[in-house]
PDB file of C-alpha atoms in Angstrom:
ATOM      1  CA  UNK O 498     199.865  80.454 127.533  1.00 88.00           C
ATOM      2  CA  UNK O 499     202.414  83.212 127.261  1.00 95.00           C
ATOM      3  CA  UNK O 500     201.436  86.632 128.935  1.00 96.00           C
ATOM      4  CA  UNK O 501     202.993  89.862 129.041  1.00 97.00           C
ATOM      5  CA  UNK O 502     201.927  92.196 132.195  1.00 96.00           C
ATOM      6  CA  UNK O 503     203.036  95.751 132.376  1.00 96.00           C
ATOM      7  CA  UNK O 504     203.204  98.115 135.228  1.00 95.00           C
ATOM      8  CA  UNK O 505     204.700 101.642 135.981  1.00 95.00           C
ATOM      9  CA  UNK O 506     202.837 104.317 133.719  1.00 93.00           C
ATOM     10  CA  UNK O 507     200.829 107.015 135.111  1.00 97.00           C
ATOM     11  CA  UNK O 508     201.023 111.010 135.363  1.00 98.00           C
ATOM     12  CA  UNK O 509     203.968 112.659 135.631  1.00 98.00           C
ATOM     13  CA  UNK O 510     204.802 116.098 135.539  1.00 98.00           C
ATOM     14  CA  UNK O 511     207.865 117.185 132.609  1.00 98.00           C
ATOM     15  CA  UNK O 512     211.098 116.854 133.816  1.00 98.00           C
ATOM     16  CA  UNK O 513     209.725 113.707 136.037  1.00 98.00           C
ATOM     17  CA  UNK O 514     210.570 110.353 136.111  1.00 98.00           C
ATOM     18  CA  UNK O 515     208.581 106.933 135.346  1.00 98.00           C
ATOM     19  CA  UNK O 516     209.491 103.444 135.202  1.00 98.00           C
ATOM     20  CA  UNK O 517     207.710 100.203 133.224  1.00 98.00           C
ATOM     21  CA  UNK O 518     207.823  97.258 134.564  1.00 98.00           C
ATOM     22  CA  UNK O 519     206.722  94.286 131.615  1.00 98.00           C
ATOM     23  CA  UNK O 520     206.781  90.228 132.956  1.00 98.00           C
ATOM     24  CA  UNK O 521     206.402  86.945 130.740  1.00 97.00           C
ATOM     25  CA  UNK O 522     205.017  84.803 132.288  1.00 96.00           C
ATOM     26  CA  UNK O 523     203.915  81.233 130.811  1.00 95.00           C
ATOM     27  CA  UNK O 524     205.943  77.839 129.681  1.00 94.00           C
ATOM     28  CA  UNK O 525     208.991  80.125 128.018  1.00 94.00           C
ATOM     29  CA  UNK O 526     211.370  78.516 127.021  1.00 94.00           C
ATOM     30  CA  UNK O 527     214.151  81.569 125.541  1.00 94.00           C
ATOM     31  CA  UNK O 528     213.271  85.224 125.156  1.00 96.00           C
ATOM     32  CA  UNK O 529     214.744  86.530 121.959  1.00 96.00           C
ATOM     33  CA  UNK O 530     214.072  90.032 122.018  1.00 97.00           C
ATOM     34  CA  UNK O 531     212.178  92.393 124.597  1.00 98.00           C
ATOM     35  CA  UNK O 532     211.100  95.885 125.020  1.00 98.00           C
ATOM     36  CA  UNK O 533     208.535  99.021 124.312  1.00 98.00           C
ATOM     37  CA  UNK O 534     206.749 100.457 121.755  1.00 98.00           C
ATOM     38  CA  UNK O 535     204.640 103.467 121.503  1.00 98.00           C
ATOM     39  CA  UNK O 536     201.466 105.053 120.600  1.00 98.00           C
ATOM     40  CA  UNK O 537     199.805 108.238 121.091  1.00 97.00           C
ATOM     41  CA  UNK O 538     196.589 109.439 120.000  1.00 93.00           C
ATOM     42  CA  UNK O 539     196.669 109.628 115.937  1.00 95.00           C
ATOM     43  CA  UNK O 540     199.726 108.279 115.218  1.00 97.00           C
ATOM     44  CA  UNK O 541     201.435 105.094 114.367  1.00 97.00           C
ATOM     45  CA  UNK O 542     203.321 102.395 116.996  1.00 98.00           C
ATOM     46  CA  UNK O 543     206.559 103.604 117.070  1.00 98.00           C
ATOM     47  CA  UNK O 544     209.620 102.051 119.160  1.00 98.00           C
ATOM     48  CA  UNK O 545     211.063 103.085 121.672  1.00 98.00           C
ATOM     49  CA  UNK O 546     213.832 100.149 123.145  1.00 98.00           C
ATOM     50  CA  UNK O 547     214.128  97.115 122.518  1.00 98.00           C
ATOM     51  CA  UNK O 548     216.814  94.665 123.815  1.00 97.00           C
ATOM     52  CA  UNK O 549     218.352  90.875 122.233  1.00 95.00           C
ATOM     53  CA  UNK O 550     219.147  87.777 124.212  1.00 92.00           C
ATOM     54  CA  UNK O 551     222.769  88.851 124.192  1.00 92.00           C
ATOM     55  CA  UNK O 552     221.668  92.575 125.681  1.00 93.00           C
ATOM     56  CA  UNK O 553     222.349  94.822 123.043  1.00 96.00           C
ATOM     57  CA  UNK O 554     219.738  97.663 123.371  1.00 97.00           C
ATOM     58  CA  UNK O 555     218.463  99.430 120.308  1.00 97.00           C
ATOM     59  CA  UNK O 556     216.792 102.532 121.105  1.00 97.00           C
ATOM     60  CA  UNK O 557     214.821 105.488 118.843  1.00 97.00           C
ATOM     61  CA  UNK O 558     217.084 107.962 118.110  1.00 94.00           C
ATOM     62  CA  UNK O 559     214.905 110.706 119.418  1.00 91.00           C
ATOM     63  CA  UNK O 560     214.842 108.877 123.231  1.00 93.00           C
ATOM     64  CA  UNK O 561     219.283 107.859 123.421  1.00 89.00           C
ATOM     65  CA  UNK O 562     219.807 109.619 126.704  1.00 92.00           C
ATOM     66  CA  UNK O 563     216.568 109.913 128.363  1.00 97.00           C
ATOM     67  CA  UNK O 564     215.782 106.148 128.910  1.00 98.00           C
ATOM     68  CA  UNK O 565     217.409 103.574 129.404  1.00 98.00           C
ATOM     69  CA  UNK O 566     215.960  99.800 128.995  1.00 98.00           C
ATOM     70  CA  UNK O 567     217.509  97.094 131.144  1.00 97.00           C
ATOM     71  CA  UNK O 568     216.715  93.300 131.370  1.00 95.00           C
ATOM     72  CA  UNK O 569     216.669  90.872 134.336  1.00 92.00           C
ATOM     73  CA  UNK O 570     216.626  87.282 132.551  1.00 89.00           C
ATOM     74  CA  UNK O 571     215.944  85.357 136.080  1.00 90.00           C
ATOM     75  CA  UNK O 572     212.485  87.010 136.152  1.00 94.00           C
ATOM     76  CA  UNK O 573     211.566  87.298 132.236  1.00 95.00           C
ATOM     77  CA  UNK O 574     211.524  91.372 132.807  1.00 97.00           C
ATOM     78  CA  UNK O 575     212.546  94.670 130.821  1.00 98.00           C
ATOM     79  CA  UNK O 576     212.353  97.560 133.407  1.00 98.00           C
ATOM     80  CA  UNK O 577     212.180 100.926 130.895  1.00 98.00           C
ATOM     81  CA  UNK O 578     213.451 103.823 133.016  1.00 98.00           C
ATOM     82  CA  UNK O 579     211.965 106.989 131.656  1.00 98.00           C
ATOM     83  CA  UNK O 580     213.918 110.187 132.426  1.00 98.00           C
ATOM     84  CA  UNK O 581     213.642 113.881 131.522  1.00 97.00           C
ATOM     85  CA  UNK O 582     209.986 113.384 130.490  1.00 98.00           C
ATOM     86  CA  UNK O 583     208.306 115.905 127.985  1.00 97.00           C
ATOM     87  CA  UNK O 584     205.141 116.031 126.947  1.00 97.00           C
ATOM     88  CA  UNK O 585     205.327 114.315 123.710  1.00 96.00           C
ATOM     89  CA  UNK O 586     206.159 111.471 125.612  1.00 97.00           C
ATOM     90  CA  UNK O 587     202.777 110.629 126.165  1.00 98.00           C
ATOM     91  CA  UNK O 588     201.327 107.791 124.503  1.00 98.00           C
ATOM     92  CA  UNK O 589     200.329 104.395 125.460  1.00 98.00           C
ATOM     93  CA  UNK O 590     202.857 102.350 126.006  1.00 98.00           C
ATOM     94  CA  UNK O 591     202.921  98.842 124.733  1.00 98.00           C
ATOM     95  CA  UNK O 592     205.445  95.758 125.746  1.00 98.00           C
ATOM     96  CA  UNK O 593     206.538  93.214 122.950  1.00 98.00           C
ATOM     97  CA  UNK O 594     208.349  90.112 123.222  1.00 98.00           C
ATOM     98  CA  UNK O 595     209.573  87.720 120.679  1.00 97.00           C
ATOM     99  CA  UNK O 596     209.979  84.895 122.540  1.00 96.00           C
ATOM    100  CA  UNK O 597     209.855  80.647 121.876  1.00 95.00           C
ATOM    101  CA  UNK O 598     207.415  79.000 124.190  1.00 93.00           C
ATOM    102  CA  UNK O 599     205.496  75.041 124.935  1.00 87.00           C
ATOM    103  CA  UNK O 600     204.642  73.008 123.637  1.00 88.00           C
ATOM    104  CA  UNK O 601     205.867  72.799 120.291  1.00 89.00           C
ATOM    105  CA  UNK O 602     209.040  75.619 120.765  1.00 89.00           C
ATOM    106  CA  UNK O 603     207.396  77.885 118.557  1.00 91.00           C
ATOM    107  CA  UNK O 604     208.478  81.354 118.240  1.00 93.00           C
ATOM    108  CA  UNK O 605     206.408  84.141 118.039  1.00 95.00           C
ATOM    109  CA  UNK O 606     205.509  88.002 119.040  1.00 97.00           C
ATOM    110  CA  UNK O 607     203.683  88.511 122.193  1.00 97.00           C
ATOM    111  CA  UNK O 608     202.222  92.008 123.341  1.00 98.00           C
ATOM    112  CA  UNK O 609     201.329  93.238 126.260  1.00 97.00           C
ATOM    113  CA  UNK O 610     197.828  95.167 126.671  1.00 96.00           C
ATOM    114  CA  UNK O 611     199.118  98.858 127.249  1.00 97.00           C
ATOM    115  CA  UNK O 612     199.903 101.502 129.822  1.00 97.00           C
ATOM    116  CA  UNK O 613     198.865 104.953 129.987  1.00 98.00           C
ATOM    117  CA  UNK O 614     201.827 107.712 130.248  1.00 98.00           C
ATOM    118  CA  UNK O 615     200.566 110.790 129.932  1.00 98.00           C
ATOM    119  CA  UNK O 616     203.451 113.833 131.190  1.00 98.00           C
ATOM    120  CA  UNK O 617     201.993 116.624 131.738  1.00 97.00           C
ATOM    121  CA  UNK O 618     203.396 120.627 130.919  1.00 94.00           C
TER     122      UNK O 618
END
């Protein structure tokens, strides 16, 4: 069974600094596609990085500059470093993976269950 386990959110002040941590784990066999979405109270999941098998990151316009999403294949982990924080950053922050996993190498979109960033003014 594939799970996705995210770490890193919490309360920061604007103008600070966070970092998510999100780990598959489970019988994975290739990771096609990994990273964060969004959601804050009464709106829609937005995106906010998301990065291929070959490591080309695709990022919401509105965050290009302020984080930066990196992958470390060994480990089956995005690390989303979150700079320059503002106060409409705050949302819950969700991990997704498309990813083919046991036993039948079927491919399919895994979430994570959430993590609170709330950035305070």
């Amino acid at each position: 069974q594939v799970q996705l386990v995210e770490s890193g959110g919490g309360l920061v002040q604007a103008g600070g600094s966070l970092r998510l941590s999100c780990a598959a784990s489970g019988r994975i066999f290739t990771i096609n596609a990994m990273g964060w979405y969004r959601q804050a109270p009464g709106k829609e999941r937005e995106l906010v990085a998301v990065i291929s098998s070959g490591g080309i990151v695709n990022y919401a316009d509105s965050l290009k500059g302020r984080f930066t999403l990196s992958r470390d294949n060994a480990k089956n982990t995005v690390l989303l470093q979150m700079n320059s924080l503002k106060p409409e950053d705050t949302a819950v922050y969700y991990c997704k993976a498309n990813l083919v996993s046991g036993p039948y190498y079927t491919s399919n979109d895994y979430w994570g269950q959430g993590t609170q960033v709330t950035v305070s003014s």
